[in-house]
Coordinates of C-alpha atoms and ligand atoms in Angstrom, one line a residue:
X1 CA 93.8 76.1 123.8
X2 CA 90.2 77.5 123.7
X3 CA 89.5 80.9 125.4
X4 CA 86.7 80.5 127.9
X5 CA 83.3 80.8 126.1
X6 CA 79.9 81.4 127.3
X7 CA 77.0 79.6 125.4
X8 CA 74.2 77.2 126.2
X9 CA 76.7 74.6 127.5
X10 CA 79.4 76.7 129.0
X11 CA 79.6 79.6 131.5
X12 CA 82.2 82.2 132.3
X13 CA 82.6 84.5 135.3
X14 CA 85.2 87.2 135.3
X15 CA 86.8 87.7 138.7
X16 CA 88.2 91.1 137.9
X17 CA 87.7 93.8 140.5
X18 CA 89.2 94.9 143.8
X19 CA 91.1 92.1 145.5
X20 CA 92.9 92.1 148.8
X21 CA 96.7 92.6 148.6
X22 CA 99.7 92.4 150.8
X23 CA 103.4 92.7 150.2
X24 CA 105.6 90.1 151.9
X25 CA 109.0 91.8 152.3
X26 CA 110.2 89.1 154.8
X27 CA 109.0 86.3 152.5
X28 CA 107.2 84.8 155.4
X29 CA 103.8 84.3 153.9
X30 CA 104.1 80.6 153.1
X31 CA 105.4 79.7 156.5
X32 CA 102.8 81.9 158.3
X33 CA 99.9 80.3 156.3
X34 CA 98.9 83.4 154.4
X35 CA 97.3 81.1 151.8
X36 CA 94.6 80.6 154.4
X37 CA 93.9 84.3 154.8
X38 CA 96.0 87.5 154.5
X39 CA 96.6 89.1 157.9
X40 CA 96.8 92.8 156.9
X41 CA 95.6 93.4 153.4
X42 CA 94.5 96.4 151.5
X43 CA 92.6 96.8 148.2
X44 CA 94.2 96.5 144.8
X45 CA 92.8 96.5 141.3
X46 CA 92.9 93.2 139.3
X47 CA 93.9 93.1 136.5
X48 CA 96.7 95.7 136.6
X49 CA 100.4 95.7 137.6
X50 CA 100.8 96.6 141.3
X51 CA 103.9 98.9 140.8
X52 CA 102.2 102.2 140.0
X53 CA 99.1 101.6 142.1
X54 CA 100.8 101.9 145.4
X55 CA 103.7 104.1 146.5
X56 CA 105.9 101.3 147.9
X57 CA 105.0 99.2 144.8
X58 CA 107.2 101.0 142.4
X59 CA 110.5 99.1 142.4
X60 CA 109.1 96.3 144.5
X61 CA 109.1 93.0 142.6
X62 CA 107.5 91.0 145.4
X63 CA 106.7 88.6 146.7
X64 CA 103.2 89.9 147.2
X65 CA 99.9 88.2 147.9
X66 CA 96.4 88.6 146.4
X67 CA 93.2 87.2 147.7
X68 CA 89.6 87.3 146.7
X69 CA 86.3 85.6 147.6
X70 CA 83.8 84.3 145.2
X71 CA 80.5 82.4 145.3
X72 CA 80.0 79.6 142.7
X73 CA 77.1 80.7 140.4
X74 CA 74.3 78.1 140.5
X75 CA 74.7 77.4 136.8
X76 CA 78.2 76.2 137.4
X77 CA 77.1 73.2 139.5
X78 CA 77.3 69.8 137.9
X79 CA 79.8 71.0 135.4
X80 CA 83.5 70.8 135.2
X81 CA 84.9 74.0 136.7
X82 CA 88.2 75.7 135.7
X83 CA 90.2 78.7 136.8
X84 CA 92.2 80.5 134.2
X85 CA 94.8 83.2 134.7
X86 CA 95.4 85.1 131.4
X87 CA 98.7 86.5 132.7
X88 CA 100.6 86.7 136.0
X89 CA 104.1 88.2 136.0
X90 CA 106.3 86.4 136.9
X91 CA 105.8 83.5 139.3
X92 CA 102.4 82.5 140.6
X93 CA 101.5 80.1 143.4
X94 CA 97.7 79.5 143.7
X95 CA 95.6 78.2 146.5
X96 CA 91.8 77.6 146.6
X97 CA 90.2 77.2 150.0
X98 CA 93.7 76.5 151.5
X99 CA 94.5 73.8 149.0
X100 CA 97.4 74.4 146.7
X101 CA 96.3 74.2 143.0
X102 CA 99.8 74.7 141.5
X103 CA 102.3 77.2 140.2
X104 CA 103.2 78.8 136.9
X105 CA 106.4 80.5 135.8
X106 CA 106.5 83.2 133.2
X107 CA 104.3 86.3 132.6
X108 CA 102.1 87.0 129.5
X109 CA 100.9 83.4 128.9
X110 CA 97.8 81.8 130.3
X111 CA 97.5 78.9 132.7
X112 CA 94.5 76.9 133.9
X113 CA 93.6 74.7 136.9
X114 CA 90.7 72.3 137.0
X115 CA 88.9 73.1 140.3
X116 CA 85.8 70.9 140.1
X117 CA 86.6 69.1 143.3
X118 CA 88.1 71.9 145.6
X119 CA 85.5 74.5 144.6
X120 CA 82.8 75.1 147.2
X121 CA 79.7 77.4 147.3
X122 CA 81.8 80.1 148.9
X123 CA 85.5 80.2 148.1
X124 CA 88.7 81.9 149.0
X125 CA 91.3 82.3 146.2
X126 CA 94.8 83.2 147.2
X127 CA 97.7 83.9 144.8
X128 CA 101.3 84.6 145.8
X129 CA 103.1 86.5 143.0
X130 CA 106.8 87.1 142.8
X131 CA 108.6 89.0 140.0
X132 CA 112.2 89.1 141.1
X133 CA 114.8 89.4 138.4
X134 CA 117.2 86.5 138.2
X135 CA 119.8 85.1 135.7
X136 CA 118.0 81.8 135.4
X137 CA 114.7 83.4 134.5
X138 CA 113.3 84.5 131.2
X139 CA 113.4 87.3 130.7
X140 CA 116.5 87.5 132.9
X141 CA 117.9 90.1 135.3
X142 CA 120.6 90.6 137.9
X143 CA 123.0 89.2 135.4
X144 CA 126.7 89.6 136.2
X145 CA 128.1 92.2 133.9
X146 CA 129.7 90.9 130.7
X147 CA 130.7 93.7 128.3
X148 CA 129.5 91.6 125.4
X149 CA 126.0 91.2 126.9
X150 CA 124.3 94.5 126.1
X151 CA 122.1 96.1 128.8
X152 CA 123.2 93.7 131.5
X153 CA 123.1 95.5 134.9
X154 CA 122.7 99.0 133.6
X155 CA 119.1 99.3 134.9
X156 CA 117.5 99.7 138.3
X157 CA 115.7 97.4 138.9
X158 CA 118.3 95.3 137.3
X159 CA 116.4 94.0 134.2
X160 CA 118.3 92.6 131.2
X161 CA 115.7 94.2 128.9
X162 CA 114.5 97.7 128.1
X163 CA 111.0 97.9 129.6
X164 CA 109.8 98.2 133.2
X165 CA 109.6 94.8 135.0
X166 CA 105.9 95.3 136.0
X167 CA 104.5 92.6 138.3
X168 CA 101.2 91.3 139.3
X169 CA 98.0 89.8 138.0
X170 CA 98.0 91.7 134.8
X171 CA 95.2 90.2 132.8
X172 CA 91.7 88.8 133.7
X173 CA 91.2 85.8 136.0
X174 CA 88.3 83.7 134.7
X175 CA 86.2 81.0 136.3
X176 CA 84.6 78.9 133.6
X177 CA 82.8 75.6 133.0
X178 CA 82.7 72.9 130.4
X179 CA 80.3 69.9 130.3
X180 CA 81.7 66.5 131.4
X181 CA 82.0 65.4 127.8
X182 CA 83.6 68.4 126.1
X183 CA 85.4 69.9 123.2
X184 CA 88.9 70.6 124.6
X185 CA 90.7 72.2 121.7
X186 CA 90.4 73.1 118.1
X187 CA 93.2 73.7 115.6
X188 CA 92.5 75.4 112.4
X189 CA 94.7 75.9 109.3
X190 CA 93.7 77.0 105.9
X191 CA 94.9 76.6 102.3
X192 CA 93.7 77.9 98.9
X193 CA 93.0 75.9 95.8
X194 CA 91.9 78.2 92.9
X195 CA 89.0 80.2 94.1
X196 CA 88.3 77.6 96.8
X197 CA 89.3 78.0 100.4
X198 CA 90.1 74.8 102.4
X199 CA 89.6 75.0 106.1
X200 CA 91.4 72.2 107.9
X201 CA 90.0 71.5 111.3
X202 CA 91.3 69.3 114.1
X203 CA 89.3 68.8 117.2
X204 CA 90.3 67.4 120.5
X205 CA 87.5 66.0 122.7
X206 CA 87.4 64.4 126.2
X207 CA 85.5 61.4 124.7
X208 CA 85.3 60.0 121.2
X209 CA 82.0 61.2 119.7
X210 CA 80.3 62.7 116.7
X211 CA 81.0 66.3 115.8
X212 CA 79.0 68.7 113.7
X213 CA 80.8 71.6 112.1
X214 CA 79.0 74.6 110.7
X215 CA 80.9 77.3 108.8
X216 CA 79.0 80.4 107.9
X217 CA 79.8 83.7 106.2
X218 CA 79.3 85.7 103.1
X219 CA 75.9 84.1 102.4
X220 CA 77.2 80.6 102.7
X221 CA 76.6 77.8 105.2
X222 CA 78.6 74.6 105.1
X223 CA 77.7 71.8 107.5
X224 CA 79.5 68.6 108.0
X225 CA 79.3 65.8 110.6
X226 CA 82.2 63.6 111.4
X227 CA 82.4 60.5 113.6
X228 CA 85.4 58.1 114.0
X229 CA 87.8 61.0 113.3
X230 CA 88.7 64.3 114.8
X231 CA 89.9 65.9 111.6
X232 CA 88.2 67.2 108.5
X233 CA 88.5 69.7 105.7
X234 CA 85.7 72.1 104.9
X235 CA 85.6 73.4 101.3
X236 CA 84.5 76.9 100.8
X237 CA 83.7 77.8 97.2
X238 CA 84.5 81.4 96.1
X239 CA 86.3 82.0 99.4
X240 CA 86.6 85.5 100.8
X241 CA 90.2 85.5 101.8
X242 CA 91.5 87.2 104.9
X243 CA 94.0 90.0 104.5
X244 CA 94.7 93.6 105.7
X245 CA 92.1 95.9 104.3
X246 CA 89.7 92.9 103.9
X247 CA 89.8 91.0 107.2
X248 CA 87.1 88.5 106.1
X249 CA 86.2 86.1 108.8
X250 CA 83.9 83.1 108.7
X251 CA 82.2 81.8 111.9
X252 CA 82.9 78.2 112.8
X253 CA 80.6 76.4 115.2
X254 CA 81.7 73.0 116.5
X255 CA 79.1 70.9 118.3
X256 CA 79.7 67.7 120.2
X257 CA 76.8 65.4 119.7
X258 CA 75.3 62.7 121.9
X259 CA 73.3 60.8 119.3
X260 CA 72.0 63.8 117.4
X261 CA 71.7 66.1 120.4
X262 CA 74.4 68.8 121.0
X263 CA 76.0 68.5 124.4
X264 CA 78.8 71.0 123.9
X265 CA 79.6 73.8 121.6
X266 CA 82.6 76.0 120.8
X267 CA 82.8 78.9 118.3
X268 CA 85.8 80.4 116.5
X269 CA 86.3 83.0 113.9
X270 CA 88.1 81.6 110.8
X271 CA 90.2 83.6 108.4
X272 CA 91.2 81.8 105.2
X273 CA 94.7 82.8 104.2
X274 CA 98.1 81.4 103.4
X275 CA 101.5 82.6 104.5
X276 CA 104.7 81.4 102.9
X277 CA 108.3 82.3 102.2
X278 CA 109.5 81.9 98.7
X279 CA 113.2 82.8 98.1
X280 CA 113.5 86.4 99.5
X281 CA 109.8 87.2 99.5
X282 CA 107.1 86.9 102.1
X283 CA 103.8 85.9 100.5
X284 CA 100.3 86.4 101.9
X285 CA 97.8 84.5 99.8
X286 CA 100.5 84.0 97.2
X287 CA 101.4 87.7 96.8
X288 CA 104.5 89.4 98.1
X289 CA 103.9 91.7 101.1
X290 CA 106.0 94.4 102.8
X291 CA 105.0 95.0 106.4
X292 CA 104.6 98.6 107.6
X293 CA 104.2 98.9 111.3
X294 CA 105.6 99.0 114.8
X295 CA 107.0 97.4 117.8
X296 CA 104.9 98.2 120.8
X297 CA 104.5 97.7 124.5
X298 CA 101.6 96.9 126.8
X299 CA 102.3 100.0 128.9
X300 CA 100.3 102.8 130.4
X301 CA 100.3 105.1 133.4
X302 CA 98.9 103.6 136.7
X303 CA 97.9 100.2 135.2
X304 CA 101.4 99.4 134.1
X305 CA 101.2 96.3 131.9
X306 CA 97.6 95.7 133.0
X307 CA 94.8 94.8 130.6
X308 CA 92.9 97.9 129.5
X309 CA 90.4 97.5 126.7
X310 CA 90.2 101.2 125.8
X311 CA 94.0 101.3 125.3
X312 CA 93.8 98.4 122.9
X313 CA 91.2 100.1 120.9
X314 CA 93.2 103.4 121.0
X315 CA 96.4 101.7 119.8
X316 CA 94.7 100.0 116.9
X317 CA 93.2 103.4 116.0
X318 CA 96.6 105.1 116.1
X319 CA 98.0 102.4 113.9
X320 CA 95.1 102.8 111.4
X321 CA 95.5 106.6 111.5
X322 CA 99.2 106.3 110.6
X323 CA 98.6 103.7 107.9
X324 CA 100.3 100.7 109.5
X325 CA 99.3 97.2 108.7
X326 CA 101.3 95.1 111.2
X327 CA 103.1 94.9 114.5
X328 CA 105.3 92.5 116.5
X329 CA 104.2 91.6 120.0
X330 CA 107.4 93.0 121.4
X331 CA 108.7 91.4 123.7
X332 CA 106.1 89.0 125.0
X333 CA 102.7 87.7 123.9
X334 CA 100.0 90.4 124.1
X335 CA 96.5 89.8 125.6
X336 CA 94.1 87.4 123.9
X337 CA 91.8 90.4 123.3
X338 CA 94.5 92.3 121.4
X339 CA 95.0 89.2 119.2
X340 CA 91.3 88.8 118.5
X341 CA 91.1 92.4 117.3
X342 CA 94.1 91.9 115.0
X343 CA 92.0 89.2 113.3
X344 CA 88.9 91.5 113.2
X345 CA 90.7 94.7 112.1
X346 CA 93.1 93.1 109.7
X347 CA 96.6 93.6 111.2
X348 CA 99.4 91.2 110.5
X349 CA 101.2 90.1 113.6
X350 CA 104.6 88.6 114.4
X351 CA 103.9 86.9 117.6
X352 CA 106.9 86.8 120.0
X353 CA 107.6 84.7 123.1
X354 CA 108.8 86.4 126.3
X355 CA 112.4 85.4 125.5
X356 CA 114.1 88.8 125.5
X357 CA 117.6 89.4 126.8
X358 CA 118.5 85.7 126.5
X359 CA 122.2 85.0 127.1
X360 CA 124.2 81.8 126.7
X361 CA 126.7 81.8 129.6
X362 CA 126.6 78.3 131.1
X363 CA 125.1 79.3 134.5
X364 CA 121.4 78.9 134.5
X365 CA 121.3 78.1 130.8
X366 CA 119.5 74.8 131.0
X367 CA 116.7 76.4 133.0
X368 CA 116.5 79.4 130.6
X369 CA 116.3 77.1 127.6
X370 CA 113.6 75.0 129.3
X371 CA 111.6 78.1 129.8
X372 CA 112.0 79.1 126.1
X373 CA 110.6 75.7 125.1
X374 CA 107.7 76.1 127.6
X375 CA 106.9 79.6 126.2
X376 CA 107.1 78.4 122.6
X377 CA 104.6 75.6 123.4
X378 CA 102.3 77.9 125.4
X379 CA 102.3 80.7 122.8
X380 CA 101.6 78.4 119.8
X381 CA 98.9 76.6 121.8
X382 CA 97.3 79.9 122.6
X383 CA 97.6 81.8 119.3
X384 CA 97.7 79.1 116.6
X385 CA 94.2 79.9 115.3
X386 CA 94.7 83.6 114.6
X387 CA 94.8 84.4 110.9
X388 CA 96.5 87.6 111.9
X389 CA 99.6 85.7 113.2
X390 CA 101.9 85.3 110.2
X391 CA 105.1 84.3 112.0
X392 CA 106.6 83.2 115.3
X393 CA 109.5 85.1 116.8
X394 CA 111.2 82.9 119.4
X395 CA 113.5 85.5 120.9
X396 CA 114.4 89.2 120.7
X397 CA 118.1 90.2 120.6
X398 CA 119.6 87.1 122.2
X399 CA 123.3 87.5 123.0
X400 CA 124.1 84.8 120.5
X401 CA 127.8 85.3 120.2
X402 CA 128.5 82.1 122.3
X403 CA 128.6 78.8 120.4
X404 CA 125.7 77.3 122.5
X405 CA 123.3 79.7 120.9
X406 CA 123.2 78.2 117.4
X407 CA 122.3 74.6 118.6
X408 CA 119.8 76.0 121.1
X409 CA 117.9 78.0 118.5
X410 CA 118.0 75.1 116.0
X411 CA 116.2 73.0 118.6
X412 CA 113.8 75.7 119.5
X413 CA 113.0 76.5 115.9
X414 CA 112.4 72.8 115.2
X415 CA 110.0 72.6 118.1
X416 CA 108.0 75.6 116.7
X417 CA 107.9 74.0 113.3
X418 CA 106.7 70.7 114.7
X419 CA 103.9 72.4 116.6
X420 CA 102.9 74.6 113.6
X421 CA 103.8 73.6 110.1
X422 CA 102.2 76.6 108.5
X423 CA 104.0 79.7 109.7
X424 CA 107.5 81.0 109.2
X425 CA 109.6 80.9 112.3
X426 CA 112.3 83.5 113.2
X427 CA 114.3 85.2 115.9
X428 CA 115.0 88.9 116.0
X429 CA 118.7 89.9 116.2
X430 CA 120.9 92.9 116.6
X431 CA 124.0 90.9 115.5
X432 CA 122.8 90.6 111.9
X433 CA 125.6 89.3 109.7
X434 CA 127.1 87.2 112.6
X435 CA 123.8 85.8 113.7
X436 CA 124.3 82.0 113.2
X437 CA 120.7 81.2 114.1
X438 CA 119.5 83.0 110.9
X439 CA 120.5 79.9 109.0
X440 CA 117.7 78.0 110.7
X441 CA 115.2 80.9 110.4
X442 CA 112.7 81.5 107.6
X443 CA 112.9 85.2 107.9
X444 CA 115.9 87.4 108.8
X445 CA 114.7 90.0 111.3
X446 CA 117.2 92.7 112.4
X447 CA 117.0 95.6 114.8
X448 CA 119.1 98.6 113.6
X449 CA 120.1 101.8 115.4
X450 CA 122.6 103.5 113.1
X451 CA 122.3 107.2 113.8
X452 CA 121.4 106.5 117.4
X453 CA 123.6 104.0 119.4
X454 CA 126.2 104.4 116.7
X455 CA 126.9 107.4 114.4
X456 CA 125.1 109.6 116.9
X457 CA 123.9 112.8 115.2
X458 CA 125.3 111.7 111.8
X459 CA 122.3 110.6 109.8
X460 CA 123.7 110.6 106.3
X461 CA 126.5 108.3 107.5
X462 CA 123.8 106.2 109.3
X463 CA 121.8 105.7 106.1
X464 CA 124.8 104.7 104.2
X465 CA 125.8 102.1 106.8
X466 CA 122.2 100.8 106.9
X467 CA 122.2 100.3 103.1
X468 CA 125.5 98.4 103.0
X469 CA 124.5 96.3 106.0
X470 CA 121.2 95.2 104.6
X471 CA 122.7 94.3 101.3
X472 CA 125.4 92.2 103.0
X473 CA 122.8 90.4 105.2
X474 CA 120.6 89.7 102.2
X475 CA 123.6 88.4 100.2
X476 CA 124.6 86.1 103.0
X477 CA 121.2 84.6 103.9
X478 CA 119.1 85.1 100.7
X479 CA 115.9 85.3 102.7
X480 CA 113.3 88.0 103.2
X481 CA 114.8 90.7 105.5
X482 CA 112.7 92.6 108.0
X483 CA 114.0 95.6 109.9
X484 CA 112.0 94.9 113.0
X485 CA 113.3 97.9 114.9
X486 CA 114.7 101.3 114.0
X487 CA 114.1 104.6 115.7
X488 CA 115.3 107.5 117.8
X489 CA 114.2 108.9 121.1
X490 CA 112.3 112.2 120.8
X491 CA 111.4 114.0 124.0
X492 CA 107.9 115.4 123.3
X493 CA 108.1 119.1 122.5
X494 CA 111.9 119.2 122.0
X495 CA 112.7 120.8 118.7
X496 CA 115.9 121.6 116.8
X497 CA 116.8 123.0 113.5
X498 CA 119.1 121.5 112.2
X499 CA 117.8 118.3 113.8
X500 CA 119.6 117.1 116.9
X501 CA 119.3 113.9 118.9
X502 CA 116.2 113.8 121.1
X503 CA 114.4 116.3 119.0
X504 CA 111.2 115.5 117.2
X505 CA 112.8 116.6 114.0
X506 CA 115.7 114.2 114.4
X507 CA 113.4 111.3 115.0
X508 CA 111.3 112.2 111.9
X509 CA 114.3 112.6 109.7
X510 CA 115.8 109.3 110.8
X511 CA 112.6 107.4 110.2
X512 CA 112.2 109.0 106.8
X513 CA 115.8 108.2 105.8
X514 CA 115.5 104.6 106.9
X515 CA 112.3 104.1 105.0
X516 CA 113.8 105.6 101.9
X517 CA 116.8 103.2 102.1
X518 CA 114.5 100.2 102.6
X519 CA 112.3 101.2 99.7
X520 CA 115.2 100.7 97.3
X521 CA 115.7 97.1 98.5
X522 CA 113.2 94.6 96.9
X523 CA 114.2 91.9 99.5
X524 CA 113.1 94.0 102.5
X525 CA 109.8 92.5 103.5
X526 CA 109.0 94.7 106.4
X527 CA 109.8 97.9 108.3
X528 CA 108.7 98.1 112.0
X529 CA 109.4 101.4 113.7
X530 CA 110.5 101.3 117.3
X531 CA 108.1 102.2 118.9
X532 CA 104.4 103.0 118.6
X533 CA 104.4 104.9 121.9
X534 CA 106.8 106.1 124.5
X535 CA 107.0 103.6 127.3
X536 CA 108.3 103.1 130.9
X537 CA 111.6 101.5 131.5
X538 CA 113.6 100.8 134.6
X539 CA 115.9 103.6 135.7
X540 CA 119.2 104.2 133.8
X541 CA 121.4 107.0 132.7
X542 CA 120.3 106.6 129.1
X543 CA 116.6 106.5 130.0
X544 CA 115.6 110.1 131.1
X545 CA 112.8 109.9 133.7
X546 CA 112.7 106.1 133.3
X547 CA 111.3 106.4 129.8
X548 CA 112.1 105.2 126.4
X549 CA 111.1 108.1 124.1
X550 CA 111.3 106.2 120.8
X551 CA 107.5 106.3 120.5
X552 CA 106.1 108.2 117.5
X553 CA 103.2 108.9 119.9
X554 CA 103.6 110.0 123.5
X555 CA 102.8 107.7 126.4
X556 CA 99.4 109.3 126.5
X557 CA 98.9 108.6 122.8
X558 CA 99.4 112.0 121.2
X559 CA 101.3 112.3 117.9
X560 CA 104.9 113.6 117.6
X561 CA 106.2 115.0 114.3
X562 CA 107.3 111.5 113.3
X563 CA 103.7 110.2 113.5
X564 CA 102.5 112.9 111.0
X565 CA 105.4 112.0 108.7
X566 CA 104.7 108.3 108.8
X567 CA 101.0 109.0 108.1
X568 CA 102.1 110.9 105.0
X569 CA 104.4 108.2 103.8
X570 CA 102.3 105.2 104.6
X571 CA 98.9 106.5 103.7
X572 CA 100.0 107.2 100.2
X573 CA 102.0 104.0 99.7
Ligands
LIG1 C1 116.4 97.2 121.1 C2 115.5 96.4 121.9 C3 114.3 97.2 122.5 C4 114.8 98.5 123.1 C5 115.4 99.3 121.9 C6 116.0 100.6 122.4 O1 117.1 96.8 120.3 O2 115.0 95.3 121.2 O3 113.8 96.4 123.5 O4 113.8 99.2 123.7 O5 116.5 98.6 121.3 O6 115.3 101.6 122.3 O7 117.1 100.7 122.8

């Protein structure tokens, strides 16, 4: 899926701004025809979650309605016109000029409608958004309590996951055009042969035609024309490989030709790199790597989970400052812009679907699994061309103790591997040794909280358990092991000597001890601290002030003791 581009043949208009907004507590909007105009609206910012913008928005998960008016720019006429939502959480129904365009389920992934025929000179766009938590949704909520299903029902609102269930139009809404004959999609993979980089390109077009590819960078320009085929390989002599510390990107221009005249164009950055698993090592460009980084959340005061360019820059800067080289998009795909910058700045990314808190009780299971497949397809379609993405994570902490889990993950992993033959596929588990799905994964990713949820206050014991546990997991699966979460809450400004839970000292000591244990294990291919920053959760007895304080930076991005410690450890490594 190509992100909307603006060039000689294509236009983009960003519909961000103040939209009209109305909650629908009686759920009467559809029946009363609100899609034709909202009766009593007030302004709201788009993109942003609605919850922290308005007093009654806080624990309100909808339904709610948005509307905006836009005029079709003159340059859009005579072109195919599309409307793209980068992310609406959770369920979106969309009308243009009173005509229903369609619906989309699931936040954090884009959806597009072609609107060439319903679009007018002046338009009314209306969106109904609903973010209720339900057992047959992913991520789920309002799940009947089962003691084996961690987190179920302990939160208000009743999320089966540990972050606030922010709702709304959370990323940009874009109006864009393509020509009638157009490039629809480009898929890029790369391989390395000696000093040569091979860039494999597959292009999908509306009509069979001739294509011209131009790859430029590092003083080289490679041009190739292809007809009668949509695939080719570009050979780059003395290739500058992409990797952290040297995020070398080439520019690929693809032109669609009518005879020899270009009639459409799409541009993409290209990073030449390989990623592979060999025995218990994770190899980037053929060399073993060990990830140092974080889990994170798209989360900030007032905007909630809304797209905020300055926050993206800030978080990359914090990661750079601390010496991190990687992150996992916990627990849902991040914005396209975040991913673009990972390519540019040289961060390695484990890209995760929104499948968090997945459980395998029979009720609603078919629907949940269908959504998991949809998210896997949508995520890979969106992020397949990013050199920064080195693995797909298809779930975080599924409650996989039921037998249905193994087969379900086997199918899901197969799907991901069919869609992308180049990247390792995994799930992230808290079960570890008993996680049957690890047999089908390329990487073994475990979240570990010894010294926090177990062995509270007893760090030496925690480190011992961690060590034994990791060795046992490695012995069983013989694959690279990544500790994709470990951490302790530290309430900013809380100090204790000797260290005590919730103090900054305890958090720092725990992270240091975990990293020390992992440094003695050659099979550990990654350590991701939970979390980069403190973040908002739903309310629960174990979440003071509705916050998870496991950030090494505060929610407003100031360092705790642990951030300074990591900087010392990671910068010198
Ligand atoms: C986990 C979850 C993460 C939570 C974290 C915690 O295992 O994957 O979403 O926030 O633990 O702090 O409890």
